[in-house]
Coordinates of C-alpha atoms in Angstrom, one line a residue:
X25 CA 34.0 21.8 -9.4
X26 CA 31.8 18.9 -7.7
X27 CA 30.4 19.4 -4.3
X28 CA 31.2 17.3 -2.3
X29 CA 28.7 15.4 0.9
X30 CA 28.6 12.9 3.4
X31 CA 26.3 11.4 1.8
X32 CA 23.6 12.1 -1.3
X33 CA 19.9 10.9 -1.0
X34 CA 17.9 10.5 -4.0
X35 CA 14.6 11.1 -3.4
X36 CA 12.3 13.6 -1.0
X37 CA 9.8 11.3 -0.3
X38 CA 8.7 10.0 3.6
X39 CA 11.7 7.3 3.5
X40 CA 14.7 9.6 1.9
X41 CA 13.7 12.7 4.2
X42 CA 13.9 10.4 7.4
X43 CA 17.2 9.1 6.2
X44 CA 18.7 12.3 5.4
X45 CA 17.2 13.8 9.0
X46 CA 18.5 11.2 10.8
X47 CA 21.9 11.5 9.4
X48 CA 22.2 14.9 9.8
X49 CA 21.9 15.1 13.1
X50 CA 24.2 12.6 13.7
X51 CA 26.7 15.3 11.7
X52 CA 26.7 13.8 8.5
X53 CA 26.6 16.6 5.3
X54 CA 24.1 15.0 3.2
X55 CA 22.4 16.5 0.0
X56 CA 18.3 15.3 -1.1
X57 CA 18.2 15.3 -4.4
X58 CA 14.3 15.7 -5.8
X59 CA 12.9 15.2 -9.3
X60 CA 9.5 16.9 -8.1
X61 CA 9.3 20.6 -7.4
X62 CA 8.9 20.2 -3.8
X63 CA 9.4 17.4 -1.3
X64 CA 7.2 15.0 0.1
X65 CA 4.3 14.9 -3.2
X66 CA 3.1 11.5 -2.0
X67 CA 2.8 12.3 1.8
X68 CA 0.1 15.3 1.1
X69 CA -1.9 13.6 -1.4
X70 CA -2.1 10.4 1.1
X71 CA -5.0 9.6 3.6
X72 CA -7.2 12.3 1.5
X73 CA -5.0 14.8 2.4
X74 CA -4.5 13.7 6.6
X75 CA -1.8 11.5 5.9
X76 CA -2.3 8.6 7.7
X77 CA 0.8 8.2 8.7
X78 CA 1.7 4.8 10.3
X79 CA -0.4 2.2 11.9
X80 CA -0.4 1.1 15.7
X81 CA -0.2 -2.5 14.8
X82 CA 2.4 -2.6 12.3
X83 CA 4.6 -5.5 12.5
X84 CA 6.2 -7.9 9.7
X85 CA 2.8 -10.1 9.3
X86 CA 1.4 -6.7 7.5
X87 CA 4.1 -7.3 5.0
X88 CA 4.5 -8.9 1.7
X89 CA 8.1 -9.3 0.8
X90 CA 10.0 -12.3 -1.0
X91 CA 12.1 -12.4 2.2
X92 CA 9.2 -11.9 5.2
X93 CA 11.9 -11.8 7.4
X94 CA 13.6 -8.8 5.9
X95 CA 12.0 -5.9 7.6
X96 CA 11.2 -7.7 11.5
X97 CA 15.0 -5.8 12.2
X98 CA 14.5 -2.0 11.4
X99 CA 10.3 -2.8 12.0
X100 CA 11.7 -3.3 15.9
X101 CA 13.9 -0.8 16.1
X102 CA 11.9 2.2 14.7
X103 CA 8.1 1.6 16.1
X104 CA 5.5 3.2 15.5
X105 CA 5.5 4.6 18.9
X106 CA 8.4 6.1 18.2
X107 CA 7.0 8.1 15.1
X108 CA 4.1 9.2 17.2
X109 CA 6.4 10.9 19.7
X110 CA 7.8 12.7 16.8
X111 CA 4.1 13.5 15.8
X112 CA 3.3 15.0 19.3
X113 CA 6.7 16.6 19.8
X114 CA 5.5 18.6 17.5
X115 CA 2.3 19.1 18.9
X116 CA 0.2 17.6 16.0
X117 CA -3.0 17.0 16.7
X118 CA -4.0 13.1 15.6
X119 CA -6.6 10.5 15.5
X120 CA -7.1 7.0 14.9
X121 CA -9.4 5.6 12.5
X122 CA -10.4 1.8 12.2
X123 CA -7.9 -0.9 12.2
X124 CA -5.0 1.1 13.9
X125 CA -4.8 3.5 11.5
X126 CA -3.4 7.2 13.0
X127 CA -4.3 10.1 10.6
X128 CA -3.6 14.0 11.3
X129 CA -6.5 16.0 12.6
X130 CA -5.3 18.4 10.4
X131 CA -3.2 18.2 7.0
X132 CA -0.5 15.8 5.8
X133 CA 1.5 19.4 5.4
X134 CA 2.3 19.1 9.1
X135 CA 4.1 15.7 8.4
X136 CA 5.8 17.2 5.5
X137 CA 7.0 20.3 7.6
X138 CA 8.1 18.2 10.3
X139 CA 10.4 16.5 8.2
X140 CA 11.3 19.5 6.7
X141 CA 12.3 20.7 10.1
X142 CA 13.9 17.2 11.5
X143 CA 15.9 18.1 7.6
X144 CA 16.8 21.3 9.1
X145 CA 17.9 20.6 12.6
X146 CA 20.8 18.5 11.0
X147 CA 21.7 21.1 8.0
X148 CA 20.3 18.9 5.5
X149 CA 20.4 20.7 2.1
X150 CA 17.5 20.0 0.7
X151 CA 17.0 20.6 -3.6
X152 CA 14.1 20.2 -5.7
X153 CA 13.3 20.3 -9.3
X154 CA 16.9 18.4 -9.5
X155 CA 16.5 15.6 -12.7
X156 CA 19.5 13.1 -11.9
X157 CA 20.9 13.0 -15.5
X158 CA 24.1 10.4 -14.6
X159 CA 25.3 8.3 -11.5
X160 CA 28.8 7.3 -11.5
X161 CA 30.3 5.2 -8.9
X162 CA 34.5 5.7 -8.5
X163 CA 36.1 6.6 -5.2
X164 CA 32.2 6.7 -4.2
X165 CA 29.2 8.5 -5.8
X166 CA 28.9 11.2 -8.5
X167 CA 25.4 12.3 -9.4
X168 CA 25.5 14.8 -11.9
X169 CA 22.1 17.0 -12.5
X170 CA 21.2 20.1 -14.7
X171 CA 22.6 22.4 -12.1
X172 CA 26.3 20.3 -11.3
X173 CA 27.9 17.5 -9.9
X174 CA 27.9 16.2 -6.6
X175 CA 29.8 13.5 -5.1
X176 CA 30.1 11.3 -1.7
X177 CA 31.0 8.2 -0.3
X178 CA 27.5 6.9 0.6
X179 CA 24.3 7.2 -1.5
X180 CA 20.8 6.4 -0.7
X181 CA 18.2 5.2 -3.1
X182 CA 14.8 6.2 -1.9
X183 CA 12.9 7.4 -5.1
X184 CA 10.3 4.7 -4.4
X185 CA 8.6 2.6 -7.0
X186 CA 6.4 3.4 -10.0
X187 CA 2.7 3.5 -8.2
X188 CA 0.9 6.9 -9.3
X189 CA 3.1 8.0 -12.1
X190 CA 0.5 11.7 -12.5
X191 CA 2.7 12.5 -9.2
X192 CA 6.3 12.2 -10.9
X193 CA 7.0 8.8 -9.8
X194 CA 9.0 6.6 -12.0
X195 CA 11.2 3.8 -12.5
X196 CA 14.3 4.9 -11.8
X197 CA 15.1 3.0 -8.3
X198 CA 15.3 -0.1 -11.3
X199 CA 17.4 1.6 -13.2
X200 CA 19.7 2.5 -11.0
X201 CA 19.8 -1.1 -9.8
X202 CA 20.1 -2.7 -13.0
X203 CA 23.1 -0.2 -13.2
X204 CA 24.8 -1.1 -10.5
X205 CA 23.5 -5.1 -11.0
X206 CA 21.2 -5.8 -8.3
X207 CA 19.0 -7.9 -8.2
X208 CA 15.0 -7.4 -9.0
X209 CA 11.9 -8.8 -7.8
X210 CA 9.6 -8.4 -10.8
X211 CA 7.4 -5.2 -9.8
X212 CA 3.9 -5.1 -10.5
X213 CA 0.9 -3.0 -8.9
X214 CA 0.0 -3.1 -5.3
X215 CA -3.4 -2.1 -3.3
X216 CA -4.8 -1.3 -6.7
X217 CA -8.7 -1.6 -7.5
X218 CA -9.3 -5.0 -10.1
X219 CA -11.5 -4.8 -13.6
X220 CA -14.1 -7.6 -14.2
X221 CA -14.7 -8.7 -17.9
X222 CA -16.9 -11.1 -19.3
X223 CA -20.6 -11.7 -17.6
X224 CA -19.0 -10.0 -14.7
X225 CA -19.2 -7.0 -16.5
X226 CA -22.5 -6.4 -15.5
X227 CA -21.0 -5.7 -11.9
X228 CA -20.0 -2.3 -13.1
X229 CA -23.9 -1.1 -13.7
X230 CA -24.3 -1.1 -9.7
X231 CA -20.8 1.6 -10.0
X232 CA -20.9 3.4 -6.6
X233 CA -22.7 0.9 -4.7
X234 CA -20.3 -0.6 -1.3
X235 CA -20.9 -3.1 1.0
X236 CA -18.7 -4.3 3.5
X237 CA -17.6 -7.8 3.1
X238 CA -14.4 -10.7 3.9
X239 CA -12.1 -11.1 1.0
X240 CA -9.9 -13.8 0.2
X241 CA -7.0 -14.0 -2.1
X242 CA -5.1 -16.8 -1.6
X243 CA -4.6 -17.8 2.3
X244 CA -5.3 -14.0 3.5
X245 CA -8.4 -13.0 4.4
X246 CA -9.8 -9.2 4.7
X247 CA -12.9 -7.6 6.3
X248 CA -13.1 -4.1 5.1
X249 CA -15.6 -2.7 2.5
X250 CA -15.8 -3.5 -1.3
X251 CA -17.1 -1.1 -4.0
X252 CA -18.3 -1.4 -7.2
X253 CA -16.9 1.0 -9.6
X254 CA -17.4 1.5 -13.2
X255 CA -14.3 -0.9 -14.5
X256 CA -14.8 -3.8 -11.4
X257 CA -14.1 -3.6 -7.6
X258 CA -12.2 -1.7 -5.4
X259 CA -12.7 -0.3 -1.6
X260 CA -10.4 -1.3 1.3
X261 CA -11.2 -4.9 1.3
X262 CA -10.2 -5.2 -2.6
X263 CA -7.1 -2.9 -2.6
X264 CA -5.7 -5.4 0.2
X265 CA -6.2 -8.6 -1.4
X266 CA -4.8 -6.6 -4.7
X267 CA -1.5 -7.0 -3.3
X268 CA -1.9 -10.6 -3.1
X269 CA -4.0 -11.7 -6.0
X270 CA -2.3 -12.7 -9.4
X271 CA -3.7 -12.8 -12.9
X272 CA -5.5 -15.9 -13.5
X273 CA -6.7 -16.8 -9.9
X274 CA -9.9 -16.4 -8.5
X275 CA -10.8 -13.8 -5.7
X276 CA -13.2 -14.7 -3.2
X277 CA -15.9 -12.2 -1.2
X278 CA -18.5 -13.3 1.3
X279 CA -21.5 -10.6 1.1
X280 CA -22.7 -11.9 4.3
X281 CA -19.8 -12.0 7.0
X282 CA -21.8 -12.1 9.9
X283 CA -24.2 -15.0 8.8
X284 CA -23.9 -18.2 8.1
X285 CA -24.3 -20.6 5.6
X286 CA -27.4 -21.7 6.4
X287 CA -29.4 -18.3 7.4
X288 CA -31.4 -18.6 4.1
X289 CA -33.3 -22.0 5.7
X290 CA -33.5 -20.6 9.2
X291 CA -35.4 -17.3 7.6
X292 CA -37.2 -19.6 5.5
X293 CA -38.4 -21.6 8.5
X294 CA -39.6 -18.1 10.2
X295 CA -41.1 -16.2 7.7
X296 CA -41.7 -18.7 4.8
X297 CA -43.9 -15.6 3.1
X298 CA -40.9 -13.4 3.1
X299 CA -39.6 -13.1 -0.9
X300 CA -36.4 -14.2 -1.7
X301 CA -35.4 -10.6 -3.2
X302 CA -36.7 -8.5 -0.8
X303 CA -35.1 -10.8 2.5
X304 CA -31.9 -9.9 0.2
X305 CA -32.5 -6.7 0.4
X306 CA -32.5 -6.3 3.8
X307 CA -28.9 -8.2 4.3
X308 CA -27.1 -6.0 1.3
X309 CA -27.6 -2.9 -0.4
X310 CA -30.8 -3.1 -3.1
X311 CA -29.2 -3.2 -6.2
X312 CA -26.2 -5.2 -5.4
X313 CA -29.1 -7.3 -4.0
X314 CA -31.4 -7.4 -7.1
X315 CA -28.4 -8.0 -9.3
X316 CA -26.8 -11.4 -6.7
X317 CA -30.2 -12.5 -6.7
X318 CA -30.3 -12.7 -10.7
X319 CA -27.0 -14.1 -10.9
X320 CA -28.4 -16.7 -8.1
X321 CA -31.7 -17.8 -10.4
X322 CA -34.0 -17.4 -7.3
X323 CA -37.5 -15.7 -6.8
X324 CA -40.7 -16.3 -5.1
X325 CA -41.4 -16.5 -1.9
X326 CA -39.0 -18.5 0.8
X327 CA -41.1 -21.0 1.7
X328 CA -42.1 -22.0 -2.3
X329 CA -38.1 -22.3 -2.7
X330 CA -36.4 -26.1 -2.4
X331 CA -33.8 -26.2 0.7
X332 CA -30.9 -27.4 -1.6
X333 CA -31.3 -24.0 -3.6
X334 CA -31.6 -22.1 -0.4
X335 CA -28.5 -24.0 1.0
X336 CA -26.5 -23.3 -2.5
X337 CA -27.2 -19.6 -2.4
X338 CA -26.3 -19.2 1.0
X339 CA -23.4 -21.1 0.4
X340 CA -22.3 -19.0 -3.0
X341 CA -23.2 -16.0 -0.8
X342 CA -20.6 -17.0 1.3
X343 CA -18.4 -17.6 -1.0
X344 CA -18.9 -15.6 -4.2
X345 CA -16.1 -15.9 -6.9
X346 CA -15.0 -13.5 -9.1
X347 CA -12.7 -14.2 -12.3
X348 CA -10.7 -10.5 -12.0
X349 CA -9.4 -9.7 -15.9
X350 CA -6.9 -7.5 -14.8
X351 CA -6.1 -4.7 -12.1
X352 CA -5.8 -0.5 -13.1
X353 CA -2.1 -0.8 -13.4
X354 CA 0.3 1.3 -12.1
X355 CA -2.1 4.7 -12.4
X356 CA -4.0 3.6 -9.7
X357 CA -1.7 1.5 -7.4
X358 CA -1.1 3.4 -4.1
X359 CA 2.6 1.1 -3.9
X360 CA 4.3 -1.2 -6.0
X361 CA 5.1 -4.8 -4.6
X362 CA 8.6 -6.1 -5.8
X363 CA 11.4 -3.9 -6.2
X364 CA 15.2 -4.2 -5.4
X365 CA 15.6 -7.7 -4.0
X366 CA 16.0 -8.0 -0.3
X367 CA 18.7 -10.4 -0.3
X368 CA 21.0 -7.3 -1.9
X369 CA 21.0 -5.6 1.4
X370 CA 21.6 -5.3 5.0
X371 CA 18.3 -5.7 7.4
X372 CA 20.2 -3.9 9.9
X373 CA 21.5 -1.0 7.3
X374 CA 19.8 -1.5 4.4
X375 CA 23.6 -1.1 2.7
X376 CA 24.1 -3.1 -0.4
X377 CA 26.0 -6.6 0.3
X378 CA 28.4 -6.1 -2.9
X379 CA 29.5 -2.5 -3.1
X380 CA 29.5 0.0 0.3
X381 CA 28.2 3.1 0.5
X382 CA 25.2 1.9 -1.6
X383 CA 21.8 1.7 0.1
X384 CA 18.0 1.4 -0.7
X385 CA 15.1 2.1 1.5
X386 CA 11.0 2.5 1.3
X387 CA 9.2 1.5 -1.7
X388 CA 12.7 0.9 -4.0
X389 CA 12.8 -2.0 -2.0
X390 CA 10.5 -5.1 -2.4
X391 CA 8.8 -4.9 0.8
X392 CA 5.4 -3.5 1.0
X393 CA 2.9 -3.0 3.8
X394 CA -1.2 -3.3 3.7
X395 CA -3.3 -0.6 3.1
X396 CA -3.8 1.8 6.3
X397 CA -0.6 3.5 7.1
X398 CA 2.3 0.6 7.2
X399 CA 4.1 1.6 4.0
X400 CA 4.9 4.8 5.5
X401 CA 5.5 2.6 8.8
X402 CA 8.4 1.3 6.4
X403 CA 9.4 4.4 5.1
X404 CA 10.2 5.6 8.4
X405 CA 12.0 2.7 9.9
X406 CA 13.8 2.1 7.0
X407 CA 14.8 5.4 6.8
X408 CA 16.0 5.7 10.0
X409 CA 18.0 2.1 9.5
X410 CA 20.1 3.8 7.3
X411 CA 20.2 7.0 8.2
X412 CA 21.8 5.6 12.0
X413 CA 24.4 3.6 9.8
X414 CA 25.7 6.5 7.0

């Protein structure tokens, strides 16, 4: 005999918990159905184990989505005020790092508790290690699992996208959209770290080495650090123009964001003895600096050095290109850009236009925030969008 719910959420991650929270206190019966064997995997591994749970200036500009106007409605509604209030009415202790971002002084368990407990206040029946063998739509849903069948009028997709696969995540929001014919926007990695091939390879013998720097991909620009790793680039600054770059196009870093173009003449007009090297080497780290400097052709002393070679370096310096091969896939990605197309659904809801009951929320759906605590921004309001409408 199938139970029988309110509504069933697939998926125990930050998005389906809020949804299924929020409707249960508004005295829905809803069933969270998890894959995983306990809720909320990707919340305690995030922020280094802090969870940095949303970001104080999150707003649709911090967004890439086919449709940038998708997620301004549940964005305003659902702030991330609002989730702070949460936070401290439950007496977690928090702080904020650079760039808005608001982490737990303590562990991202407390956020996982806390939803756990929002979960509970509405008698939210929570199950884990539940593999969703079949999902049948008649008069509503039946998802049927290795333990029985369940049914109800409304069900939530929130099983988010395929970023880190080593903690159980998969494709199955596409499957289940295919299923039920959505539309897709073709998903592909997100704040992921790039590789470098070719003479850029020798990039990856400075592995370790960061530097803070302005990257451009595109028309967005980000100052944050970089970091050389043993395969190409990576740090803040490169996981954010990730989500923007695509195969084939360059990707742009200036080493020396808080000079100008012309600081290599001005230097050389001071201190004409100083060598070219070793003036590098005061502006960057040492071995990034040896190795620019070798890519650049210079040496010698700053005065022995013609002005047009000076002016080019400080120029290229400014600008340094990079010819990325490729990103680290999926296995790295902290999100996936792309997902179940925005024009499917409801900004207000996020209910599927063409058949009711249906909904999507978080990363299942193709918007995606910039590194530094607006995708969970998204998870949340999107959640609760839904979870106010079941």
């Amino acid at each position: 005999m199938a139970e029988s719910y309110d509504a069933i959420v697939l998926g125990a991650g930050a998005a389906g918990l809020m949804c299924a929270a929020r409707a249960g206190q508004r005295g829905k019966r809803v069933l969270v159905l998890e894959r995983a064997e306990k809720p909320g995997k990707k919340i305690l591994i995030s922020g280094g184990g802090r969870c940095n749970f949303t970001n104080i200036g999150a707003g649709p500009a911090s967004y890439l989505s086919s449709n940038p106007h998708f997620a301004k409605s549940a964005l305003a509604r659902y702030t991330a005020r609002d989730f702070l209030d949460l936070v401290e009415s439950y007496g977690i202790a928090w702080h904020e790092k650079t760039l808005g971002q608001l982490f737990c002084d303590g562990s991202a368990k407390q956020i996982v508790a806390m939803l756990l407990e929002e979960c509970a206040k509405g008698d939210v029946d929570v199950r884990c290690s539940e593999e969703v063998a079949s999902v049948e739509q008649h008069d509503g849903f039946a998802v049927t699992t290795q333990t029985g069948t369940y049914t109800a009028p409304a069900l939530v997709i929130a099983t988010g996208g395929p970023s880190i696969p080593k903690m159980g995540a998969t494709g199955f929001a596409y499957e289940l959209a295919r299923q039920f014919g959505l539309k897709l926007i073709e998903p592909r990695p997100a704040l992921v770290p790039l590789t470098l091939g070719g003479e850029e390879v020798l990039f990856r013998d400075i592995s370790g080495v960061s530097a803070p720097v302005v990257t451009t991909a595109g028309k967005i620009r980000f100052a944050e650090a970089a970091l050389f790793t043993h395969r190409g680039l990576s740090g803040p600054a490169i996981l954010q123009a990730s989500s923007y770059w695509r195969p084939g196009e360059p990707l742009f870093v200036d080493f020396l964001p808080d000079r100008s173009t012309e600081w290599l003449l001005d230097a050389k007009r001071d201190t004409p003895r100083t060598g070219f090297k070793s003036l590098l080497r005061d502006a960057l780290p040492a071995r990034l600096a040896d190795i620019l400097a070798d890519k650049l052709g210079l040496d010698g002393d700053l005065g022995n050095l013609p002005d047009k070679a000076l002016r080019a370096a400080g120029e290229r310096l400014k600008r340094w290109t990079f010819h990325p091969n490729g990103t680290e896939g999926f296995a790295k990605a902290e999100v996936t850009v792309g997902g179940i197309a925005t024009t499917e659904l409801s900004s207000k809801t996020m209910e599927t236009k063409r058949i009711p009951g249906l909904y999507a929320l978080g990363e299942a759906v193709d918007v995606t925030g910039w590194l530094g605590g607006y995708n969970f921004q998204w998870a949340w309001a999107s959640g609760v969008a839904a979870g106010d409408a079941l």
